[in-house]
Short mmCIF file of C-alpha atoms in Angstrom, two decimals:
data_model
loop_
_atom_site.label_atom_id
_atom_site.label_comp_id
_atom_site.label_asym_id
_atom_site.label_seq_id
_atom_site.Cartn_x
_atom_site.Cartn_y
_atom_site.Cartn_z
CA UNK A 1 25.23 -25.37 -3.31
CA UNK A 2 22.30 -24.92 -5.70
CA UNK A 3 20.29 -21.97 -4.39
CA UNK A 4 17.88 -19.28 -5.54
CA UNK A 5 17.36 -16.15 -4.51
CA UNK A 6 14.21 -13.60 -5.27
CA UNK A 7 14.51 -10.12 -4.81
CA UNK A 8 12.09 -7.16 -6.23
CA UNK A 9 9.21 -7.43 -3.80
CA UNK A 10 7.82 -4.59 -1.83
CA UNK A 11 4.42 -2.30 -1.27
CA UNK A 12 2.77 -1.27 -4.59
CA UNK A 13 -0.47 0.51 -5.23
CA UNK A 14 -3.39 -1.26 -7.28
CA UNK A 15 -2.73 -0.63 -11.03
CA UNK A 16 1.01 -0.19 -10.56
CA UNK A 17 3.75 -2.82 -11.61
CA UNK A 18 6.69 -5.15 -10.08
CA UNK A 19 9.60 -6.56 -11.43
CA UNK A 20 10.72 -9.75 -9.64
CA UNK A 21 13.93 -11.42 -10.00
CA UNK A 22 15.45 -14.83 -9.20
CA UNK A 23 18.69 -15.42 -9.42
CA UNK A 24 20.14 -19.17 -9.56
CA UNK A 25 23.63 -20.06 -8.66
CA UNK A 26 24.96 -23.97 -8.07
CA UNK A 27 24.04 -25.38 -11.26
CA UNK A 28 23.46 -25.14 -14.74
CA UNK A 29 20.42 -22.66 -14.74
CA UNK A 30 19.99 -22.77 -18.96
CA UNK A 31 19.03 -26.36 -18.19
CA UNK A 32 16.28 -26.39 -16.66
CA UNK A 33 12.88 -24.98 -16.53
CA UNK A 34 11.81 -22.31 -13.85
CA UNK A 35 8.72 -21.66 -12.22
CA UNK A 36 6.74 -18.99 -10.12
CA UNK A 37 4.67 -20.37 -6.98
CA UNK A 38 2.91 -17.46 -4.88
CA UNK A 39 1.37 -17.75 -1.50
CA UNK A 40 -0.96 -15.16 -0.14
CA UNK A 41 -0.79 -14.61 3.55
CA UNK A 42 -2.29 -17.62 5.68
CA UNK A 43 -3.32 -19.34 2.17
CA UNK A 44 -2.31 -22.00 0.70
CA UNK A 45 0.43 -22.13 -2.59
CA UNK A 46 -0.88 -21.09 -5.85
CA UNK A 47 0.95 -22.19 -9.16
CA UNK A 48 1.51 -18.76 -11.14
CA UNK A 49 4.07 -18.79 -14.38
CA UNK A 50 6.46 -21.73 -16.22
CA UNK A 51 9.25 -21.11 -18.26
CA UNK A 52 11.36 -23.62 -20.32
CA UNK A 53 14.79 -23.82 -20.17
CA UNK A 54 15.26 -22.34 -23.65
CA UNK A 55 12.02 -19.75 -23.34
CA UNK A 56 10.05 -21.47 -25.72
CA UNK A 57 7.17 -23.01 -23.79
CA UNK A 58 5.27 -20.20 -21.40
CA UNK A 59 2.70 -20.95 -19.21
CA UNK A 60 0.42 -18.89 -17.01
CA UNK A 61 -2.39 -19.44 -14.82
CA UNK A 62 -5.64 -17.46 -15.62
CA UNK A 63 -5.10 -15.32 -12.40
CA UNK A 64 -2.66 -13.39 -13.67
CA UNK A 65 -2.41 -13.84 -17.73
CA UNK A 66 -2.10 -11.21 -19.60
CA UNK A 67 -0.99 -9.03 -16.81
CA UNK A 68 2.14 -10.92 -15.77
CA UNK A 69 5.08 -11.62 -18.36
CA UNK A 70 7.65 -14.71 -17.54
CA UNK A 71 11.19 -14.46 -18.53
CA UNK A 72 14.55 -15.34 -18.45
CA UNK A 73 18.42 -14.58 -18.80
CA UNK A 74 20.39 -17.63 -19.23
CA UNK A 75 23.59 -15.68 -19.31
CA UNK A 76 23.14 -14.16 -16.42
CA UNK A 77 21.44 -16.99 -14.53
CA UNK A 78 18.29 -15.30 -13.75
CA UNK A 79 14.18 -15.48 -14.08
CA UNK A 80 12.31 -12.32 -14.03
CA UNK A 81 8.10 -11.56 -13.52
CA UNK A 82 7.55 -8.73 -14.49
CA UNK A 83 3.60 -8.00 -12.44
CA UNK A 84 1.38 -5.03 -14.34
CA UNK A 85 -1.69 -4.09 -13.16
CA UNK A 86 -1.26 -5.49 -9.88
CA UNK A 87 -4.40 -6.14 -7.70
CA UNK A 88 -5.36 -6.44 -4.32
CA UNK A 89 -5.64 -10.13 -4.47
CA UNK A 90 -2.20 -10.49 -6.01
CA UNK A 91 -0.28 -9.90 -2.70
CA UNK A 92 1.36 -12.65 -1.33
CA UNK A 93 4.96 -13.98 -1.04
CA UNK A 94 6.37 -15.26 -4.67
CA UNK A 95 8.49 -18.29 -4.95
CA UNK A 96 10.54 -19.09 -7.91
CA UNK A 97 11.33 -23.14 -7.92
CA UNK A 98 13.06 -25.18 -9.93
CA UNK A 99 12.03 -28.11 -11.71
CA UNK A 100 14.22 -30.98 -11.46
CA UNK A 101 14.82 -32.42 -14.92
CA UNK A 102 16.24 -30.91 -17.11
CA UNK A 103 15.99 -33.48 -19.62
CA UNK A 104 12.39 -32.96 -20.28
CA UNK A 105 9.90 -29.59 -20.42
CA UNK A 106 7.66 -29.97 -17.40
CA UNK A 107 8.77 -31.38 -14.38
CA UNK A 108 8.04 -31.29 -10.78
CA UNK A 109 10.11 -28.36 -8.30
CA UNK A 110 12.31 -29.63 -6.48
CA UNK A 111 14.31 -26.37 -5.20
CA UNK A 112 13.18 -23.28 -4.10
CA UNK A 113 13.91 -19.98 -3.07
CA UNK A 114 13.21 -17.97 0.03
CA UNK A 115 10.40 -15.85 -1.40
CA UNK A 116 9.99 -11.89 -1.82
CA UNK A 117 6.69 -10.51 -0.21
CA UNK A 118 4.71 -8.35 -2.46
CA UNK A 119 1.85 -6.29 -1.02
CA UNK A 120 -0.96 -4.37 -3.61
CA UNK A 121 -2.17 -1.76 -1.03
CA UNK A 122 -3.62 1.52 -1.12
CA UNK B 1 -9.06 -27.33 -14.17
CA UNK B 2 -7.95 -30.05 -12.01
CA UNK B 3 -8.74 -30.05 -8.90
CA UNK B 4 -6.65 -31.37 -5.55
CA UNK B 5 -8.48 -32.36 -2.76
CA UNK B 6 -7.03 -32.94 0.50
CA UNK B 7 -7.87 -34.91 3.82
CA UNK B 8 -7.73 -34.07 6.45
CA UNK B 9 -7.32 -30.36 6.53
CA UNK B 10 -5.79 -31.10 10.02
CA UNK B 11 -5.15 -33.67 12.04
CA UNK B 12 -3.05 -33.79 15.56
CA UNK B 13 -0.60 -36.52 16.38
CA UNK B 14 1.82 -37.64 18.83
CA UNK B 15 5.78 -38.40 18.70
CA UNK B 16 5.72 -41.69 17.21
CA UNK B 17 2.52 -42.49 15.32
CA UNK B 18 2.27 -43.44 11.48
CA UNK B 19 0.37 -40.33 9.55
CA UNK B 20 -1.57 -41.02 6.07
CA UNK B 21 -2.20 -37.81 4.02
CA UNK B 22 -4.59 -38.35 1.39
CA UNK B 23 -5.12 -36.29 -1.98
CA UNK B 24 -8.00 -37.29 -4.89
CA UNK B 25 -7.75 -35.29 -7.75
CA UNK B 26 -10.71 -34.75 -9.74
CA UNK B 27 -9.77 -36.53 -12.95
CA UNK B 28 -6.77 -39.03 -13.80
CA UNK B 29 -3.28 -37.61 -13.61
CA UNK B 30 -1.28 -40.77 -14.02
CA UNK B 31 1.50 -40.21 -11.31
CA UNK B 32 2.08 -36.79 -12.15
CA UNK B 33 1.80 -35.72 -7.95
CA UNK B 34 3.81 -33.94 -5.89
CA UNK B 35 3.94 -33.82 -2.27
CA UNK B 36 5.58 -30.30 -0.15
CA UNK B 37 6.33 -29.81 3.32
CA UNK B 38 5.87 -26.28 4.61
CA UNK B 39 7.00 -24.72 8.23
CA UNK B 40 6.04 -21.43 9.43
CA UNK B 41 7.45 -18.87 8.11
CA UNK B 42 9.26 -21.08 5.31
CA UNK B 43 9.66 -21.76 1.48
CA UNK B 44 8.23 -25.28 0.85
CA UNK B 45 10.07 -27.76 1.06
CA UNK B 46 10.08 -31.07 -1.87
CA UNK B 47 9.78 -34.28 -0.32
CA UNK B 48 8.31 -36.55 -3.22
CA UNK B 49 7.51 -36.24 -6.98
CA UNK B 50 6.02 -38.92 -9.46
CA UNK B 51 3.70 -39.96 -6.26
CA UNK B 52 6.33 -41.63 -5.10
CA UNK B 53 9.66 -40.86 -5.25
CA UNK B 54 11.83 -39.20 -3.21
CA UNK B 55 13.30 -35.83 -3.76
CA UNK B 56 17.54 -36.54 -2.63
CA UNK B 57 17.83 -36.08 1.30
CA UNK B 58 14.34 -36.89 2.62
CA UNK B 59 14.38 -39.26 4.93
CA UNK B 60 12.80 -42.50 4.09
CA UNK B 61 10.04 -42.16 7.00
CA UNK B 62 8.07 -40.39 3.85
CA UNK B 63 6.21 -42.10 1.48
CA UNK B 64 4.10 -41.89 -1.13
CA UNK B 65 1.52 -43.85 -3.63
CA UNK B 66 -1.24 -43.64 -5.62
CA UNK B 67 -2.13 -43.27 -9.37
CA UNK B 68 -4.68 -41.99 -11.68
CA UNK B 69 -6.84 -40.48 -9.21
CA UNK B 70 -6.16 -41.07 -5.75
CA UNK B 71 -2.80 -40.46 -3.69
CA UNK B 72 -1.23 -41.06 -0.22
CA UNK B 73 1.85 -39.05 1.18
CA UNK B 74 2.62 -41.44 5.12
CA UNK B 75 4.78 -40.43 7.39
CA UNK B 76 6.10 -43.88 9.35
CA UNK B 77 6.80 -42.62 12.89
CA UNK B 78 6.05 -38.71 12.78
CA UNK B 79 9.19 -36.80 14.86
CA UNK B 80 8.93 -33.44 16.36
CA UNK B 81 10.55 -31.99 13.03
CA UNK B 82 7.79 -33.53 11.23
CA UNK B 83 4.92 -30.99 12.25
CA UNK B 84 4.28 -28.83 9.54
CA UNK B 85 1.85 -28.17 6.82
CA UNK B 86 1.44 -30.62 3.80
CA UNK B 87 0.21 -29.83 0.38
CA UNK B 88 -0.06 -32.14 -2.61
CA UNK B 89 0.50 -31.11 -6.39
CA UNK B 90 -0.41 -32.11 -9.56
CA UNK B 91 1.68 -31.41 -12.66
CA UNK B 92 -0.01 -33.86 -15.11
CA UNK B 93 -1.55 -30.89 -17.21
CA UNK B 94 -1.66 -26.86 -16.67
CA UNK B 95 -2.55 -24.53 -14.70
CA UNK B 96 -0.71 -26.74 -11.76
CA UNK B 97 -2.86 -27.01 -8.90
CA UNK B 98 -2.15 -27.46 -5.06
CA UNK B 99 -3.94 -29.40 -2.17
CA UNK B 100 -5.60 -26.65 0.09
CA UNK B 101 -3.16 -28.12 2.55
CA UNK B 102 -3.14 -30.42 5.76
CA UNK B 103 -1.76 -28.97 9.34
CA UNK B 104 -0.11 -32.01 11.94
CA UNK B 105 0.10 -30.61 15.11
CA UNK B 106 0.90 -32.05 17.88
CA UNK B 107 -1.57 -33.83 20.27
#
C-alpha cells in the first residue's frame, strides 16, 4: 500500500524552528518528486516546498523562502522541512504529497499523507 | 503569480443532481489543473489531474475539462459521500496555486 506518513509537528514559539518528516513506504520513493502542501486552520491549501526525485530542482513559495529548507533521504525513504524562524501565520497542518510521475520533474499529487499540525504560539 | 479563481464558493445540492465546479485562472496554463476533494477533518483527496483525467479509483461520476484558461470539475449525480470541499490547482508554472475552495452541502 503506498502511504505517507508526517510526523514532527507540535507547539513552537515565534522565532523558534521545526523539523518535519515524511516517511514513504509502498513504492519506489527515489522516483519521484515530493511536495509540501500546508493548510492553516479553516483556510484553504497553500502550496509550500518541491523537491525532485534526485534533489536537484527545489522550489519554494515566497511565504516561507529562505526560512524553510526542503530535503530528502532516498535511502531511507523520507522528506524532511526543516521550518526556522517560524511565524504566527505559519501554523497550520503540513501535508507532504506525492507527485505521480515519476518519469518527469513536476507533476501533479496524487497521494498524500495524513498531515502533522504545527502551531507558532506564544 | 497565477491566480485560481473559484465559483461558487458554495453551493447546496440534493442526492441526485449534476454539480459544475468552475475554476478561471488568470493567465493560460494549458491543462496543467488539478482538481482535490477535501472532508472534514481530512488530507485531500486527488480526483483529477491534466484537467481531465482521472487519478486510479475515482469513480467516473467526476469529470473534468477545460484548457488554457478556464476549467470545469462535474459531478454527474452527487451521492451523500460526495459533500465535501473542492479546490482546483494549477501546476503549469511555480509557486502552485489553489482555488480558495467550493463547499456542497446538502440542500
Amino acid at each position: 500500500e503506498v502511504q505517507l506518513v508526517e510526523s514532527g509537528g507540535g507547539l513552537v514559539k515565534p522565532g523558534g524552528s521545526l523539523r518535519l518528516s515524511c516517511a514513504a513506504s509502498g513504492f519506489t520513493f527515489n522516483s519521484y518528486t515530493m511536495n509540501w502542501v500546508r493548510q492553516a486552520p479553516g483556510k484553504g491549501l497553500e502550496w509550500v516546498s518541491s523537491i525532485s526525485s534526485s534533489s536537484n530542482y527545489i522550489y519554494y513559495a515566497d511565504s516561507v523562502k529562505g526560512r524553510f529548507t526542503i530535503s530528502r533521504d532516498n535511502a531511507k525513504n523520507s522528506l524532511f522541512l526543516q521550518m526556522n524562524s517560524l511565524r504566527a501565520e505559519d501554523t497550520a497542518i503540513y501535508y507532504c504529497a506525492r507527485a505521480h510521475d515519476s518519469t518527469v520533474v513536476v507533476s501533479a499529487v496524487d497521494i498524500w499523507g495524513q498531515g502533522t499540525m504545527v502551531t507558532v504560539t506564544s | 503569480d497565477i491566480q485560481m479563481t473559484q465559483s461558487p464558493s458554495s453551493l447546496s445540492a440534493s442526492v441526485g443532481d449534476r454539480v459544475t465546479i468552475t475554476c478561471r485562472a488568470s493567465q493560460g496554463i494549458s491543462n496543467y489543473v488539478a482538481w482535490f476533494q477535501q472532508k472534514p477533518g481530512k488530507a485531500p483527496k486527488s480526483l483529477i489531474y491534466t484537467a481531465s483525467t482521472l487519478q486510479g479509483g475515482v469513480p467516473s461520476k467526476f469529470s473534468g475539462s477545460g484548457s488554457g484558461t478556464d476549467f470545469t470539475l462535474t459531478i454527474s449525480s452527487l451521492q451523500p459521500e460526495d459533500f465535501a470541499t473542492y479546490y482546483c490547482q494549477q501546476y503549469n508554472s511555480f509557486p502552485w496555486t489553489f482555488g480558495q475552495g467550493t463547499k456542497v452541502e446538502i440542500k
